[in-house]
Coordinates of C-alpha atoms and ligand atoms in Angstrom, one line a residue:
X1436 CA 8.4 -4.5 -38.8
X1437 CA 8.0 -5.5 -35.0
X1438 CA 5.0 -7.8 -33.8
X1439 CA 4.7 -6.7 -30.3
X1440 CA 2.7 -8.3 -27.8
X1441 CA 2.0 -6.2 -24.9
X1442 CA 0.2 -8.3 -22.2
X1443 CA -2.0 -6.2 -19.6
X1444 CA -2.3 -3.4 -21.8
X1445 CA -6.0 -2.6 -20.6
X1446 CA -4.9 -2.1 -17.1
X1447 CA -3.1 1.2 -15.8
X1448 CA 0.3 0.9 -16.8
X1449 CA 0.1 -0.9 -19.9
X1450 CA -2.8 1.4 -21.6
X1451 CA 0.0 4.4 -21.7
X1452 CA 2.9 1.7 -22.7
X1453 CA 0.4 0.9 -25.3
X1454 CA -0.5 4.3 -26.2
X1455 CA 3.2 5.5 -26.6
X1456 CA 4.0 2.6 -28.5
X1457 CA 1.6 2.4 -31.3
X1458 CA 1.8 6.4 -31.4
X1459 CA 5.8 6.7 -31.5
X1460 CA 6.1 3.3 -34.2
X1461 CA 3.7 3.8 -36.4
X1462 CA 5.9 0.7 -38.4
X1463 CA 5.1 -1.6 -35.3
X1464 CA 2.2 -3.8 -35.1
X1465 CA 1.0 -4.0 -31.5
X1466 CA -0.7 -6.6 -30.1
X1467 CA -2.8 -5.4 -26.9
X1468 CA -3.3 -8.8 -25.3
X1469 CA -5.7 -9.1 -21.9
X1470 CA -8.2 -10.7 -20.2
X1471 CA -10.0 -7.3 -18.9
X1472 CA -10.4 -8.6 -15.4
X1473 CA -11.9 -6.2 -12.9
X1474 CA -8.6 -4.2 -13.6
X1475 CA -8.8 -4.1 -17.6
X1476 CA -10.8 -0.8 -19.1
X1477 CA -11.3 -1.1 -22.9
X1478 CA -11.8 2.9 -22.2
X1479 CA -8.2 3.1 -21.8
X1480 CA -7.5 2.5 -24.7
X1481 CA -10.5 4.3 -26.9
X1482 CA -8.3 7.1 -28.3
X1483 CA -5.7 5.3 -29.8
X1484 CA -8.4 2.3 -30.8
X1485 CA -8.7 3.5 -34.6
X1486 CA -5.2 3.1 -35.7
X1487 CA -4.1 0.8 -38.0
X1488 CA -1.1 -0.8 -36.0
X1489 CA -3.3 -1.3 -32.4
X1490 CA -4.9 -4.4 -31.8
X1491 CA -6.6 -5.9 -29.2
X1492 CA -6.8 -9.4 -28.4
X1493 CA -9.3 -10.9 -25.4
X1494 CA -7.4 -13.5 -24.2
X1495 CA -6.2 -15.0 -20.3
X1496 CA -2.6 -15.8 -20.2
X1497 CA -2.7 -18.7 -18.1
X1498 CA -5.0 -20.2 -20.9
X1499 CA -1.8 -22.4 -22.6
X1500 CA -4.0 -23.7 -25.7
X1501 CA -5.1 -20.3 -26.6
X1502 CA -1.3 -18.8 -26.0
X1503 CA -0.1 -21.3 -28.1
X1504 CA -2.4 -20.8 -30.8
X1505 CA -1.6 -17.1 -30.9
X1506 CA 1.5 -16.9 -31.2
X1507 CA 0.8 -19.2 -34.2
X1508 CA -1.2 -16.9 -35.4
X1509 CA 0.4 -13.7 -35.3
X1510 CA 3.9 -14.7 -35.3
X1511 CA 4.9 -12.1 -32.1
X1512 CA 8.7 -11.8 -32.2
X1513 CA 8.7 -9.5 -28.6
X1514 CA 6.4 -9.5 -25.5
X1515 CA 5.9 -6.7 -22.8
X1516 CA 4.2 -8.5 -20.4
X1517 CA 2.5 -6.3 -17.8
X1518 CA -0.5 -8.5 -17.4
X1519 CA -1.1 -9.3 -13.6
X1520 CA -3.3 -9.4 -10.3
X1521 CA -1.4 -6.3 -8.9
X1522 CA -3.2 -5.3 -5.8
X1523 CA -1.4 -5.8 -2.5
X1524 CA -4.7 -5.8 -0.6
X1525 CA -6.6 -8.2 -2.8
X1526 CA -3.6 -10.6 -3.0
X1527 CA -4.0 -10.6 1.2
X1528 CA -7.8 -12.2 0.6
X1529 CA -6.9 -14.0 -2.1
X1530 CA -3.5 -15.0 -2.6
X1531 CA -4.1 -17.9 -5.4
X1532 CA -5.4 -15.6 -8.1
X1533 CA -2.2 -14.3 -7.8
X1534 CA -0.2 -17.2 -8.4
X1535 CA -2.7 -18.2 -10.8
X1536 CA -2.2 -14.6 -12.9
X1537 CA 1.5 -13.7 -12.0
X1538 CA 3.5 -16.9 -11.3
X1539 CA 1.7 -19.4 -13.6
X1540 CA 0.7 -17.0 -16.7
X1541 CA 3.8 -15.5 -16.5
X1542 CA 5.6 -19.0 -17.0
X1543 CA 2.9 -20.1 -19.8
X1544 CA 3.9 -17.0 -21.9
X1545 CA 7.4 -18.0 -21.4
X1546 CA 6.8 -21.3 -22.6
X1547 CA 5.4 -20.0 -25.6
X1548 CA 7.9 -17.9 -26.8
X1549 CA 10.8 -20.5 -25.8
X1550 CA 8.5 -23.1 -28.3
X1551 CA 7.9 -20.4 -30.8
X1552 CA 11.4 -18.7 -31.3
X1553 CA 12.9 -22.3 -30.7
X1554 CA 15.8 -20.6 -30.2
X1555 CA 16.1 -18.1 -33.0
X1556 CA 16.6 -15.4 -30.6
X1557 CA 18.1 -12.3 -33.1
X1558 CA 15.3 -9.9 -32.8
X1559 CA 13.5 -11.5 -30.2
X1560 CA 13.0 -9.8 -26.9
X1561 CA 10.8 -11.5 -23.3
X1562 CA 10.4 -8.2 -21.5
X1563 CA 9.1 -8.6 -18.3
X1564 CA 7.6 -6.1 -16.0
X1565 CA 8.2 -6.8 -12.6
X1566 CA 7.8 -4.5 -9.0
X1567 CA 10.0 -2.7 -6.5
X1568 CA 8.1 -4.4 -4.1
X1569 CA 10.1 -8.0 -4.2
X1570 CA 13.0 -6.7 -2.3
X1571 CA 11.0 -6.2 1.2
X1572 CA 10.9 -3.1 3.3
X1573 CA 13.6 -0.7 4.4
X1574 CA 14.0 0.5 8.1
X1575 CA 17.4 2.6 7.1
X1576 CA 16.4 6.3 5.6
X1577 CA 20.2 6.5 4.3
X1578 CA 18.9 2.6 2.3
X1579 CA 17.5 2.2 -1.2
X1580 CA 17.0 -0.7 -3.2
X1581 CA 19.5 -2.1 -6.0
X1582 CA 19.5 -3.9 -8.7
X1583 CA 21.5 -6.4 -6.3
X1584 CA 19.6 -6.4 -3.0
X1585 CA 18.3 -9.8 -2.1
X1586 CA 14.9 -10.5 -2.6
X1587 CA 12.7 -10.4 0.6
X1588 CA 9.0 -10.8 -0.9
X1589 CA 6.6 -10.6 2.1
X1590 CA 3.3 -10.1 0.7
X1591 CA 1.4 -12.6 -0.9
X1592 CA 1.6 -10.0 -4.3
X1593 CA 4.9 -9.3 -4.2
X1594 CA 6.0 -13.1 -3.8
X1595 CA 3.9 -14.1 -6.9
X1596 CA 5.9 -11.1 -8.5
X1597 CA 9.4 -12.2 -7.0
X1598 CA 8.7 -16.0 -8.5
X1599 CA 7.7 -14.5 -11.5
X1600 CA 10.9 -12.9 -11.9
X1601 CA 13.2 -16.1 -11.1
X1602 CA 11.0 -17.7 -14.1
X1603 CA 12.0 -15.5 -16.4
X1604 CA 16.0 -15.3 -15.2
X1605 CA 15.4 -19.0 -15.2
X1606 CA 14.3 -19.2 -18.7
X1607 CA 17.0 -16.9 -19.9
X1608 CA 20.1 -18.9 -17.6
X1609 CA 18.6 -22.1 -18.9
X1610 CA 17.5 -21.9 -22.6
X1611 CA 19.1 -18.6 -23.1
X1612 CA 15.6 -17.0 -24.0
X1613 CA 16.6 -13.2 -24.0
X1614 CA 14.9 -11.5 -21.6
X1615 CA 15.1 -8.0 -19.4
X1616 CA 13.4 -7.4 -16.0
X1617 CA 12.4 -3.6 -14.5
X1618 CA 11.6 -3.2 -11.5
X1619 CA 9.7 0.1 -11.0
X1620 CA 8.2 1.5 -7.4
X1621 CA 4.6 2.9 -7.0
X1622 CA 2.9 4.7 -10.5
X1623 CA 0.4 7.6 -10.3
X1624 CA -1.5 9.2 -13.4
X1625 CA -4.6 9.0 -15.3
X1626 CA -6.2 5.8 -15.4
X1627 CA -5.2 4.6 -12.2
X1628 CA -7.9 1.9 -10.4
X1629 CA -9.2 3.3 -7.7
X1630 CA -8.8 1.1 -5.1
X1631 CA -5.0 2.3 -5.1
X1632 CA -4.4 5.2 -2.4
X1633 CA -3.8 8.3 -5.2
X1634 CA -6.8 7.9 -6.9
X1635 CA -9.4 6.3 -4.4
X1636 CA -8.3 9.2 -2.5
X1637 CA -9.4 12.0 -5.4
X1638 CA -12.4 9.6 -5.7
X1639 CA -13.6 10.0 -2.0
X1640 CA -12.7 13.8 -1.8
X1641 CA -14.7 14.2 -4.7
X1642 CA -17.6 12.2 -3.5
X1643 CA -16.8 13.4 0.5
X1644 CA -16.5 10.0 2.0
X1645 CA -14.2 8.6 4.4
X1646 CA -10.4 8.8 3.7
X1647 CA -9.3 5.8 5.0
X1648 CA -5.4 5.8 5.9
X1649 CA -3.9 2.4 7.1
X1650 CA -1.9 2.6 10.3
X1651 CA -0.6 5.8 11.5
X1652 CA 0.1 7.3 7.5
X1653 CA 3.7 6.9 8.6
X1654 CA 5.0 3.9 5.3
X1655 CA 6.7 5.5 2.3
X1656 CA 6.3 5.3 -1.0
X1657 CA 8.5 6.3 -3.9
X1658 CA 5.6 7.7 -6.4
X1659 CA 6.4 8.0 -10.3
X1660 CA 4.8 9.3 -12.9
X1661 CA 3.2 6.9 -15.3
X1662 CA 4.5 8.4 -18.5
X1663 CA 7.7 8.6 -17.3
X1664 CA 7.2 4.6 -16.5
X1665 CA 5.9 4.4 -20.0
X1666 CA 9.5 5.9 -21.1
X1667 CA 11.3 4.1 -19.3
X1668 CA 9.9 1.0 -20.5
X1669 CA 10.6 2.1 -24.2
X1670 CA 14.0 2.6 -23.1
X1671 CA 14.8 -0.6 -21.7
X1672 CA 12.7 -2.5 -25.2
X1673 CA 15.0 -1.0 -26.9
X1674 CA 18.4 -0.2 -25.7
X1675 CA 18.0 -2.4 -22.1
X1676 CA 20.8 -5.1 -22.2
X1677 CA 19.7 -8.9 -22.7
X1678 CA 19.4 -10.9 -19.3
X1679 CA 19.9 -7.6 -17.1
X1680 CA 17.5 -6.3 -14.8
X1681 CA 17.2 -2.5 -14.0
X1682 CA 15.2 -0.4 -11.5
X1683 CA 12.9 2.4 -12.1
X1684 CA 11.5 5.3 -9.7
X1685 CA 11.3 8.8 -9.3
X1686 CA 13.7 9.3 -6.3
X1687 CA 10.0 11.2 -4.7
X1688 CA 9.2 9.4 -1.3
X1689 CA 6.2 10.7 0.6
X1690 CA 4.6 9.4 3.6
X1691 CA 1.3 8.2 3.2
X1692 CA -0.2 11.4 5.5
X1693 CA 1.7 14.0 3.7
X1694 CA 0.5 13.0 0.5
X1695 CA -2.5 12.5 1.4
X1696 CA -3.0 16.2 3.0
X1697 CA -0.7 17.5 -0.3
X1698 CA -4.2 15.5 -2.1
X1699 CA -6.4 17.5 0.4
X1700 CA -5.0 20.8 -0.7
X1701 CA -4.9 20.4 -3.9
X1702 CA -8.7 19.3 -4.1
X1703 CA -10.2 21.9 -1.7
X1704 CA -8.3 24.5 -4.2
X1705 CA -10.0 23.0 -7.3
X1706 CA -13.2 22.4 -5.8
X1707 CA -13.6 25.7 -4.6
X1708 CA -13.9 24.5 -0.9
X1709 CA -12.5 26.1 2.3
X1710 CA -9.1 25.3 3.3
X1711 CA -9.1 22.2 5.3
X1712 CA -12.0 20.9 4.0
X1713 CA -11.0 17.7 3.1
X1714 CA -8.8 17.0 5.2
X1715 CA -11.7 16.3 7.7
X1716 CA -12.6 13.5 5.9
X1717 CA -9.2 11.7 7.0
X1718 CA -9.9 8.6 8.8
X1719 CA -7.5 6.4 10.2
X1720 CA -8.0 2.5 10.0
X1721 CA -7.0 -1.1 10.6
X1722 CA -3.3 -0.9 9.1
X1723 CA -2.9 -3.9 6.1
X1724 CA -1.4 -6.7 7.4
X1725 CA 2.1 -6.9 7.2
X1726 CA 2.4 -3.5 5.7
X1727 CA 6.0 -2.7 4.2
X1728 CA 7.1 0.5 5.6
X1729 CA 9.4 2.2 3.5
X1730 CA 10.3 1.5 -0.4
X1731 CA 13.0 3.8 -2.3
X1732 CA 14.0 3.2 -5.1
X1733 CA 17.9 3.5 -6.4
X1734 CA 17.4 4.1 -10.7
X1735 CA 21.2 5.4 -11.3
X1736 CA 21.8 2.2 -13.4
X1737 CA 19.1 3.2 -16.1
X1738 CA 20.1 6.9 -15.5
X1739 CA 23.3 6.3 -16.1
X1740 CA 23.6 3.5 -18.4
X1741 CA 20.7 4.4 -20.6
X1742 CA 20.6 7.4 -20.4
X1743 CA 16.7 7.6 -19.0
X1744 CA 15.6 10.4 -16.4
X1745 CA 12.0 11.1 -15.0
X1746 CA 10.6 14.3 -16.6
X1747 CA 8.2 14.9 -14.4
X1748 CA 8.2 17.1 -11.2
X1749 CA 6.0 15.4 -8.8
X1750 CA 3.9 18.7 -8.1
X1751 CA 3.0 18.8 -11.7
X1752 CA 2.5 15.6 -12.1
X1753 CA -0.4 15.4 -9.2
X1754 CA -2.1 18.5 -10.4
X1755 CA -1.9 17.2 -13.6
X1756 CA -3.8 13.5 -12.8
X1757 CA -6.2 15.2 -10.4
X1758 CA -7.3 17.4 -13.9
X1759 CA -7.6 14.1 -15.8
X1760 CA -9.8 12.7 -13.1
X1761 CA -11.8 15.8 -12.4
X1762 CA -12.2 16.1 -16.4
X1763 CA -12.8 12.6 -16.7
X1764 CA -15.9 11.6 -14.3
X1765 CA -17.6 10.0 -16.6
X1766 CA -14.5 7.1 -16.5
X1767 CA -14.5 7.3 -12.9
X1768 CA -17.9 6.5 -12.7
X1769 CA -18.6 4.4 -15.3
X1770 CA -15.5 2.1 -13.4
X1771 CA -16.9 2.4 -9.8
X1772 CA -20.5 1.7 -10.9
X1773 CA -19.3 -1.3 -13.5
X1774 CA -20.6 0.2 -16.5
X1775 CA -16.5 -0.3 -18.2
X1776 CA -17.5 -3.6 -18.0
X1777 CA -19.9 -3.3 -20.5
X1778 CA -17.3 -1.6 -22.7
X1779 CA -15.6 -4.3 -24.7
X1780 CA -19.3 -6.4 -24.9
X1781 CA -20.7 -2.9 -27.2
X1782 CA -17.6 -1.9 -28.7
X1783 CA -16.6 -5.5 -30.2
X1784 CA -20.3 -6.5 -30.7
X1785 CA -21.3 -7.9 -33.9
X1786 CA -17.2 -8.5 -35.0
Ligands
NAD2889 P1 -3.6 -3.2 -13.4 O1 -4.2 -4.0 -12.3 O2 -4.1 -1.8 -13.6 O3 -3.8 -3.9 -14.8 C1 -3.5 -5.3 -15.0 C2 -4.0 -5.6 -16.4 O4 -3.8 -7.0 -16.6 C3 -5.6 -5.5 -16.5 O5 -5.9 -4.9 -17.7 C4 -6.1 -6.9 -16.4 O6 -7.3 -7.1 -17.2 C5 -4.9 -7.7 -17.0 N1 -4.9 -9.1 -16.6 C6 -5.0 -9.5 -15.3 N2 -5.0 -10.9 -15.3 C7 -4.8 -11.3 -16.6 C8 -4.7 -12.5 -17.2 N3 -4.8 -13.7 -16.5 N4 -4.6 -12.6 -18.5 C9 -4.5 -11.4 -19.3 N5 -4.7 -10.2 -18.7 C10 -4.8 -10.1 -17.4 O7 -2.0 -3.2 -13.1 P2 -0.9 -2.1 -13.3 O8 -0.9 -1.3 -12.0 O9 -1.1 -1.4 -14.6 O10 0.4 -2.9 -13.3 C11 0.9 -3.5 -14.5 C12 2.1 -4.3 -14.2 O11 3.1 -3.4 -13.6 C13 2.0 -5.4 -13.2 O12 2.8 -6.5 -13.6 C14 2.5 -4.8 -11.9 O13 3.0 -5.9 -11.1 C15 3.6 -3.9 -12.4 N6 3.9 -2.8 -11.5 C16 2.9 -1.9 -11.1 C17 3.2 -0.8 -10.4 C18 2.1 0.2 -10.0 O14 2.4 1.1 -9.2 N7 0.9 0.1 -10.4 C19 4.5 -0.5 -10.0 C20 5.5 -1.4 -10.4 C21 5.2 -2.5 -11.2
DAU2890 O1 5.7 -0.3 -5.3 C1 5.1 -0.8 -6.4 C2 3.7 -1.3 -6.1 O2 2.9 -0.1 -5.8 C3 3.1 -2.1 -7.3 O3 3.9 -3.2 -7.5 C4 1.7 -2.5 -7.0 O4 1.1 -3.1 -8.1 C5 0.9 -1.2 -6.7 O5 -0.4 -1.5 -6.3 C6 1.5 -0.4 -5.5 O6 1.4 -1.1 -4.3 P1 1.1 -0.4 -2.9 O7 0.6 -1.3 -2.0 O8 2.3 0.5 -2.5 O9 0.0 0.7 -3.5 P2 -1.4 1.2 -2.8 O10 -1.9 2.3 -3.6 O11 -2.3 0.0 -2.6 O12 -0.9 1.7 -1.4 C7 0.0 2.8 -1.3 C8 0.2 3.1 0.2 O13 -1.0 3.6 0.7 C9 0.5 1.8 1.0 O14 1.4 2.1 2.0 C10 -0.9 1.5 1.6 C11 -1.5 2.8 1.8 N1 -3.0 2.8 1.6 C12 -3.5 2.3 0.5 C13 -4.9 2.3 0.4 C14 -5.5 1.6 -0.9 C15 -3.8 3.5 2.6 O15 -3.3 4.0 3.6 N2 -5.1 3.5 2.4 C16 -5.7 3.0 1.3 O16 -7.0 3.0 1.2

């Protein structure tokens, strides 16, 4: 039996890693480990709460005695660790919750599982989840990023990210602590924050406020589907070589504009408005300071080596996230009014 501590699993991303995992091993205990920051949603989680092999632990992972004492307690022998500050414009205003979060927790849970497995690796596994966005910004269309491209961080977020990925390579070359890195581009789907572009946009189209688009729309991003990050992520737990790194995306880059007005259409067709509706509500702003312009990812190693694909088209897989929010406004509400924070006080009270 596996005692898996997934780190961050209240957020975006890790609630579906979460979700497939105790769903698919139902022989795995898993451990869903966060400090529900701004970013952490107990509501996330709520259908996949009652199940024997989920639980959830309230804990920071820059908090070293209470690390320690859990991995005592529980006796983890993997960690996914998604936990992480992971907003690009909040890391601009406040760079040192990043390093705080990313750089420093990242190291403390490595520290722990260096002490705990005291080098009895066989069946352990340090998996760490990093971002496409350490290895800069690409000018060339006919460029994507490897597994081997230099890193180039140049955002206060995607520096704490890069460090945190020499840690773990660190930990691995020096005390042979097995460990994989992915690094995956930008996730859409159900659950998404929004105060990331996909779903604050559905958010103000819904609410018919300002859509504000940084710069000129013209930067790229390489969207995936968070499921298929989710798989992905299973495949590399499991089959992903020890000390490798691979990359993950969905070979789908859209410019900011064109997804954007794709949104638009999409909305205005659901809502029952008139063509070109929304896309009135497009407003151009201040661009984000030192914005990347272009990030494309290059997955053939995962593809090719193990075998994973994305299964998602990426038409379906917007129609299908603007359903989840447009059936699910209750979540959207709650987390734009802070009610979610109330979540975990109800649901745990009296335990
Ligand atoms: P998110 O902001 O939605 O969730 C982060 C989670 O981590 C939250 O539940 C939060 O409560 C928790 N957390 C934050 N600080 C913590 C701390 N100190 N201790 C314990 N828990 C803490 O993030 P996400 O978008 O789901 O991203 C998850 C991971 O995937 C991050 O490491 C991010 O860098 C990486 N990533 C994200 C994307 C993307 O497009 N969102 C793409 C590639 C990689
Ligand atoms: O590439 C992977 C990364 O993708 C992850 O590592 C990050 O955690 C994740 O937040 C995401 O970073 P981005 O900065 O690319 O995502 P964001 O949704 O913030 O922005 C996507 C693009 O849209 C980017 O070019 C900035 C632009 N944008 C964003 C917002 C929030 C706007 O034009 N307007 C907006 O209001």
């Amino acid at each position: 039996m596996k005692k898996i501590v997934i780190t961050g699993g209240a957020g975006f991303i890790g609630s579906h890693v979460v979700r497939l995992f105790v769903q698919k091993y139902p022989d795995y205990q898993i451990f869903n480990l966060d400090a529900l920051t701004y970013a952490g949603n107990m509501a996330n989680n709520e259908d996949i709460a009652h199940l024997p092999n989920y639980h959830f632990i309230k804990a920071d992972i820059t908090d070293e005695a209470h690390i320690d004492a859990l991995f005592t307690e529980y006796q983890f022998d993997s960690v996914i660790h998604l936990a992480a500050e992971s907003h690009v414009d909040r890391s601009i205003s406040d760079p040192l919750a990043f390093v705080k979060t990313n750089v420093i927790g990242t190291v403390n849970l490595l520290q722990a599982a260096k002490k705990h497995w005291a080098g009895h690796w066989e069946g352990k596994r340090f998996y760490h989840i990093s971002t496409d966005e350490v290895y800069g910004e690409l000018h060339n269309p006919e460029e994507f990023f490897l597994e081997t491209t230099p890193y180039d961080p140049r955002s206060p977020y995607s520096a704490s990210k890069a460090s945190s990925d020499h840690f773990v390579r660190a930990f691995h070359e020096t005390y042979g602590l097995p460990t994989v890195i992915t690094n995956c581009s930008n996730n859409y789907g159900p659950n998404h924050f929004p105060e990331k572009l996909i779903p604050l946009m559905i958010h103000n189209i819904l609410n018919n406020k300002p859509l504000p688009v940084y710069g000129k729309g013209e930067n790229v991003r390489d969207w995936l589907y968070v499921v298929d990050h989710a798989r992905a992520i299973d495949t590399v737990f499991h089959h992903g070589k020890t000390g490798d790194t691979y990359n993950i995306g969905g070979f789908n880059e859209w410019k900011n504009i064109d997804l954007v007005h794709l949104l638009c259409e999409i909305m205005d067709k659901k809502l029952g408005r008139t063509e070109g509706t929304s896309k009135q509500l497009i407003t151009y702003v201040t661009d984000r300071a030192g914005h990347d312009l272009r990030y494309a990812i290059d997955a053939h190693k995962i593809m090719n080596e193990l075998g994973w694909e994305p299964s998602l088209q990426f038409a379906e897989g917007l129609e299908k996230t603007v359903d989840w929010y447009l059936s699910n406004e209750k979540w959207l509400k709650d987390v734009t009014s802070g009610a979610y924070q109330q979540y975990y006080q109800n649901m745990y009270q009296g335990r």
